[in-house]
Amino acid sequence: MEIQGDNNYLQAVQQIKTAILKSRYVAAAFANKELLKLYFGIGQYVSFHSRNKNWGKGAIDSISNLLQHELHGLRGFSATNIKNMRLFYEGWEFMQPFLVDVKEPLFQFSEKELNQQLPSAELKNTNRQLPTDELQNEFVTMFLKNGFTHHIAIINNTEKIEERMFYIQKTAIEFWNNTTLKHHLKS
């Protein structure tokens, strides 16, 4: 297609195109951040009720089926994905201050329930703190750039928090897709 007009139009098109692409990136990053917060909150809720034996076997399957019945067309909330949300929460539990809005939490827990929550085995052994505010902010930014499937792949293929943090940083900095990430996790 041939564009008619002078150089000003071409320059305008380039500037508008840049603005559109930037806006799309910002919107996608915001949506990813909100999804991660949602999945973390659901994971926390499911972890609490399933690990403290408030729910019996098959509860997550039933919840998934009921959710899909209540919200027709709902995708991403299969029993497997809900279990992955629990895994996400348990794998990154120390990220709670960055993923749970204290003023408006997704789920309400009583004081008794909060004291009952079981930290993951790894966190019982280490109270992982990020070293400085600067490194903390940088890691949180990289953490939020990674999609849910990246997080699940990292958690499923690593044992230590330091390993997980390494892969979060690599995927964020080097823009690894899921296939590349899985390749590096295997090697």
mmCIF file of C-alpha atoms in Angstrom:
data_model
loop_
_atom_site.group_PDB
_atom_site.id
_atom_site.type_symbol
_atom_site.label_atom_id
_atom_site.label_comp_id
_atom_site.label_asym_id
_atom_site.label_seq_id
_atom_site.Cartn_x
_atom_site.Cartn_y
_atom_site.Cartn_z
ATOM 1 C CA MET A 1 0.000 0.000 0.000
ATOM 2 C CA GLU A 2 1.368 3.363 -0.945
ATOM 3 C CA ILE A 3 0.892 6.189 1.525
ATOM 4 C CA GLN A 4 0.180 9.499 -0.054
ATOM 5 C CA GLY A 5 1.164 12.741 1.522
ATOM 6 C CA ASP A 6 4.316 14.351 2.602
ATOM 7 C CA ASN A 7 6.886 13.367 5.167
ATOM 8 C CA ASN A 8 4.802 14.957 7.946
ATOM 9 C CA TYR A 9 2.165 12.259 7.570
ATOM 10 C CA LEU A 10 4.753 9.509 7.761
ATOM 11 C CA GLN A 11 6.223 11.114 10.861
ATOM 12 C CA ALA A 12 2.734 11.413 12.387
ATOM 13 C CA VAL A 13 2.025 7.749 11.645
ATOM 14 C CA GLN A 14 5.282 6.704 13.319
ATOM 15 C CA GLN A 15 4.541 8.759 16.439
ATOM 16 C CA ILE A 16 0.971 7.486 16.676
ATOM 17 C CA LYS A 17 2.139 3.913 16.097
ATOM 18 C CA THR A 18 4.732 4.279 18.873
ATOM 19 C CA ALA A 19 2.084 5.653 21.251
ATOM 20 C CA ILE A 20 -0.292 2.783 20.422
ATOM 21 C CA LEU A 21 2.371 0.128 20.973
ATOM 22 C CA LYS A 22 3.508 1.729 24.219
ATOM 23 C CA SER A 23 -0.068 1.936 25.475
ATOM 24 C CA ARG A 24 -0.682 -1.711 24.592
ATOM 25 C CA TYR A 25 2.446 -2.741 26.489
ATOM 26 C CA VAL A 26 1.423 -0.725 29.566
ATOM 27 C CA ALA A 27 -2.104 -2.183 29.468
ATOM 28 C CA ALA A 28 -0.765 -5.738 29.140
ATOM 29 C CA ALA A 29 1.690 -5.176 32.007
ATOM 30 C CA PHE A 30 -1.098 -3.786 34.198
ATOM 31 C CA ALA A 31 -3.402 -6.694 33.331
ATOM 32 C CA ASN A 32 -0.625 -9.203 34.099
ATOM 33 C CA LYS A 33 0.036 -7.543 37.467
ATOM 34 C CA GLU A 34 -3.660 -7.667 38.364
ATOM 35 C CA LEU A 35 -3.950 -11.309 37.299
ATOM 36 C CA LEU A 36 -0.920 -12.255 39.396
ATOM 37 C CA LYS A 37 -2.454 -10.499 42.395
ATOM 38 C CA LEU A 38 -5.754 -12.302 41.807
ATOM 39 C CA TYR A 39 -4.072 -15.707 41.416
ATOM 40 C CA PHE A 40 -1.940 -15.079 44.522
ATOM 41 C CA GLY A 41 -5.036 -14.176 46.545
ATOM 42 C CA ILE A 42 -6.970 -17.195 45.312
ATOM 43 C CA GLY A 43 -3.911 -19.356 45.978
ATOM 44 C CA GLN A 44 -3.712 -18.041 49.542
ATOM 45 C CA TYR A 45 -7.402 -18.713 50.121
ATOM 46 C CA VAL A 46 -7.254 -22.207 48.638
ATOM 47 C CA SER A 47 -4.012 -23.018 50.463
ATOM 48 C CA PHE A 48 -5.474 -22.008 53.791
ATOM 49 C CA HIS A 49 -8.661 -24.038 53.401
ATOM 50 C CA SER A 50 -7.145 -27.102 51.766
ATOM 51 C CA ARG A 51 -3.977 -27.347 53.887
ATOM 52 C CA ASN A 52 -5.821 -26.751 57.176
ATOM 53 C CA LYS A 53 -8.252 -29.509 56.222
ATOM 54 C CA ASN A 54 -11.266 -27.202 56.112
ATOM 55 C CA TRP A 55 -12.089 -28.801 52.764
ATOM 56 C CA GLY A 56 -12.218 -32.441 51.859
ATOM 57 C CA LYS A 57 -10.829 -34.284 48.874
ATOM 58 C CA GLY A 58 -12.364 -33.098 45.622
ATOM 59 C CA ALA A 59 -13.183 -29.620 46.930
ATOM 60 C CA ILE A 60 -11.050 -27.842 44.330
ATOM 61 C CA ASP A 61 -12.675 -29.840 41.511
ATOM 62 C CA SER A 62 -16.121 -28.935 42.831
ATOM 63 C CA ILE A 63 -15.202 -25.270 43.231
ATOM 64 C CA SER A 64 -13.841 -25.154 39.682
ATOM 65 C CA ASN A 65 -17.017 -26.724 38.270
ATOM 66 C CA LEU A 66 -19.263 -24.387 40.260
ATOM 67 C CA LEU A 67 -17.259 -21.322 39.207
ATOM 68 C CA GLN A 68 -17.550 -22.285 35.557
ATOM 69 C CA HIS A 69 -21.287 -22.833 36.013
ATOM 70 C CA GLU A 70 -21.744 -19.466 37.797
ATOM 71 C CA LEU A 71 -19.630 -17.503 35.303
ATOM 72 C CA HIS A 72 -20.401 -18.927 31.862
ATOM 73 C CA GLY A 73 -17.451 -18.789 29.515
ATOM 74 C CA LEU A 74 -14.962 -18.420 32.381
ATOM 75 C CA ARG A 75 -11.544 -19.635 31.328
ATOM 76 C CA GLY A 76 -8.404 -20.241 33.371
ATOM 77 C CA PHE A 77 -10.097 -21.607 36.479
ATOM 78 C CA SER A 78 -9.891 -25.334 35.917
ATOM 79 C CA ALA A 79 -9.090 -27.480 38.955
ATOM 80 C CA THR A 80 -5.502 -27.748 37.676
ATOM 81 C CA ASN A 81 -5.166 -23.971 37.413
ATOM 82 C CA ILE A 82 -6.655 -23.429 40.863
ATOM 83 C CA LYS A 83 -4.124 -25.930 42.247
ATOM 84 C CA ASN A 84 -1.428 -23.982 40.373
ATOM 85 C CA MET A 85 -2.668 -20.796 42.061
ATOM 86 C CA ARG A 86 -2.183 -22.507 45.415
ATOM 87 C CA LEU A 87 1.294 -23.553 44.292
ATOM 88 C CA PHE A 88 1.996 -19.970 43.163
ATOM 89 C CA TYR A 89 1.034 -18.620 46.577
ATOM 90 C CA GLU A 90 2.992 -21.261 48.468
ATOM 91 C CA GLY A 91 6.019 -20.864 46.198
ATOM 92 C CA TRP A 92 6.153 -17.073 46.548
ATOM 93 C CA GLU A 93 4.595 -16.594 49.984
ATOM 94 C CA PHE A 94 7.238 -14.035 50.984
ATOM 95 C CA MET A 95 5.960 -11.780 48.168
ATOM 96 C CA GLN A 96 2.680 -11.261 50.030
ATOM 97 C CA PRO A 97 3.412 -7.616 50.982
ATOM 98 C CA PHE A 98 3.718 -6.789 47.273
ATOM 99 C CA LEU A 99 0.739 -8.785 46.017
ATOM 100 C CA VAL A 100 -1.938 -8.322 48.670
ATOM 101 C CA ASP A 101 -3.545 -4.942 49.171
ATOM 102 C CA VAL A 102 -3.766 -4.536 52.945
ATOM 103 C CA LYS A 103 -6.512 -1.916 52.642
ATOM 104 C CA GLU A 104 -8.625 -3.980 50.250
ATOM 105 C CA PRO A 105 -7.663 -7.669 50.440
ATOM 106 C CA LEU A 106 -9.445 -10.039 48.071
ATOM 107 C CA PHE A 107 -10.346 -12.394 50.906
ATOM 108 C CA GLN A 108 -10.987 -11.705 54.578
ATOM 109 C CA PHE A 109 -9.275 -13.888 57.151
ATOM 110 C CA SER A 110 -10.008 -13.631 60.845
ATOM 111 C CA GLU A 111 -7.139 -13.048 63.277
ATOM 112 C CA LYS A 112 -7.411 -16.698 64.328
ATOM 113 C CA GLU A 113 -7.257 -17.859 60.698
ATOM 114 C CA LEU A 114 -4.240 -15.665 59.977
ATOM 115 C CA ASN A 115 -2.408 -17.195 62.926
ATOM 116 C CA GLN A 116 -3.351 -20.668 61.659
ATOM 117 C CA GLN A 117 -1.892 -20.189 58.196
ATOM 118 C CA LEU A 118 0.806 -22.686 57.462
ATOM 119 C CA PRO A 119 3.903 -21.292 55.768
ATOM 120 C CA SER A 120 5.474 -23.498 53.129
ATOM 121 C CA ALA A 121 8.233 -25.828 54.321
ATOM 122 C CA GLU A 122 10.915 -23.744 52.641
ATOM 123 C CA LEU A 123 9.782 -20.566 54.351
ATOM 124 C CA LYS A 124 9.782 -22.270 57.742
ATOM 125 C CA ASN A 125 13.521 -22.719 57.294
ATOM 126 C CA THR A 126 14.288 -19.279 55.890
ATOM 127 C CA ASN A 127 12.616 -15.981 56.430
ATOM 128 C CA ARG A 128 13.636 -14.613 53.046
ATOM 129 C CA GLN A 129 13.986 -10.846 52.939
ATOM 130 C CA LEU A 130 15.051 -8.915 49.891
ATOM 131 C CA PRO A 131 18.289 -7.049 50.769
ATOM 132 C CA THR A 132 17.587 -3.395 50.093
ATOM 133 C CA ASP A 133 14.691 -1.248 48.991
ATOM 134 C CA GLU A 134 16.355 -0.695 45.619
ATOM 135 C CA LEU A 135 16.889 -4.411 44.964
ATOM 136 C CA GLN A 136 13.458 -5.138 46.368
ATOM 137 C CA ASN A 137 11.751 -2.720 43.967
ATOM 138 C CA GLU A 138 13.771 -4.044 41.040
ATOM 139 C CA PHE A 139 12.888 -7.661 41.846
ATOM 140 C CA VAL A 140 9.198 -6.875 42.361
ATOM 141 C CA THR A 141 9.133 -5.155 38.963
ATOM 142 C CA MET A 142 10.750 -8.196 37.308
ATOM 143 C CA PHE A 143 8.468 -10.550 39.236
ATOM 144 C CA LEU A 144 5.384 -8.759 37.909
ATOM 145 C CA LYS A 145 6.694 -8.813 34.315
ATOM 146 C CA ASN A 146 6.542 -12.612 34.283
ATOM 147 C CA GLY A 147 3.340 -14.336 33.349
ATOM 148 C CA PHE A 148 1.619 -16.948 35.479
ATOM 149 C CA THR A 149 2.805 -19.851 33.297
ATOM 150 C CA HIS A 150 6.403 -18.690 33.758
ATOM 151 C CA HIS A 151 5.945 -18.634 37.519
ATOM 152 C CA ILE A 152 4.471 -22.132 37.581
ATOM 153 C CA ALA A 153 7.272 -23.515 35.395
ATOM 154 C CA ILE A 154 9.872 -21.930 37.689
ATOM 155 C CA ILE A 155 8.238 -23.220 40.874
ATOM 156 C CA ASN A 156 7.799 -26.730 39.447
ATOM 157 C CA ASN A 157 11.431 -26.962 38.338
ATOM 158 C CA THR A 158 13.327 -25.334 41.207
ATOM 159 C CA GLU A 159 13.658 -26.002 44.904
ATOM 160 C CA LYS A 160 15.335 -22.939 46.375
ATOM 161 C CA ILE A 161 14.086 -19.377 46.534
ATOM 162 C CA GLU A 162 17.421 -18.137 45.141
ATOM 163 C CA GLU A 163 16.995 -20.332 42.059
ATOM 164 C CA ARG A 164 13.499 -19.004 41.537
ATOM 165 C CA MET A 165 14.673 -15.428 41.878
ATOM 166 C CA PHE A 166 17.447 -16.098 39.345
ATOM 167 C CA TYR A 167 14.983 -17.394 36.737
ATOM 168 C CA ILE A 168 12.532 -14.557 37.390
ATOM 169 C CA GLN A 169 15.324 -12.085 36.677
ATOM 170 C CA LYS A 170 16.538 -13.922 33.562
ATOM 171 C CA THR A 171 13.070 -14.207 32.035
ATOM 172 C CA ALA A 172 12.306 -10.545 32.708
ATOM 173 C CA ILE A 173 15.632 -9.196 31.437
ATOM 174 C CA GLU A 174 16.067 -11.518 28.452
ATOM 175 C CA PHE A 175 12.339 -11.762 27.535
ATOM 176 C CA TRP A 176 12.327 -15.564 27.556
ATOM 177 C CA ASN A 177 9.170 -17.168 26.300
ATOM 178 C CA ASN A 178 7.843 -20.265 28.084
ATOM 179 C CA THR A 179 9.639 -22.670 25.725
ATOM 180 C CA THR A 180 12.997 -20.939 26.259
ATOM 181 C CA LEU A 181 12.445 -20.842 30.011
ATOM 182 C CA LYS A 182 11.642 -24.565 30.144
ATOM 183 C CA HIS A 183 14.748 -25.313 28.067
ATOM 184 C CA HIS A 184 16.945 -23.403 30.532
ATOM 185 C CA LEU A 185 15.243 -25.000 33.530
ATOM 186 C CA LYS A 186 16.009 -28.479 32.165
ATOM 187 C CA SER A 187 19.684 -27.709 31.478
#
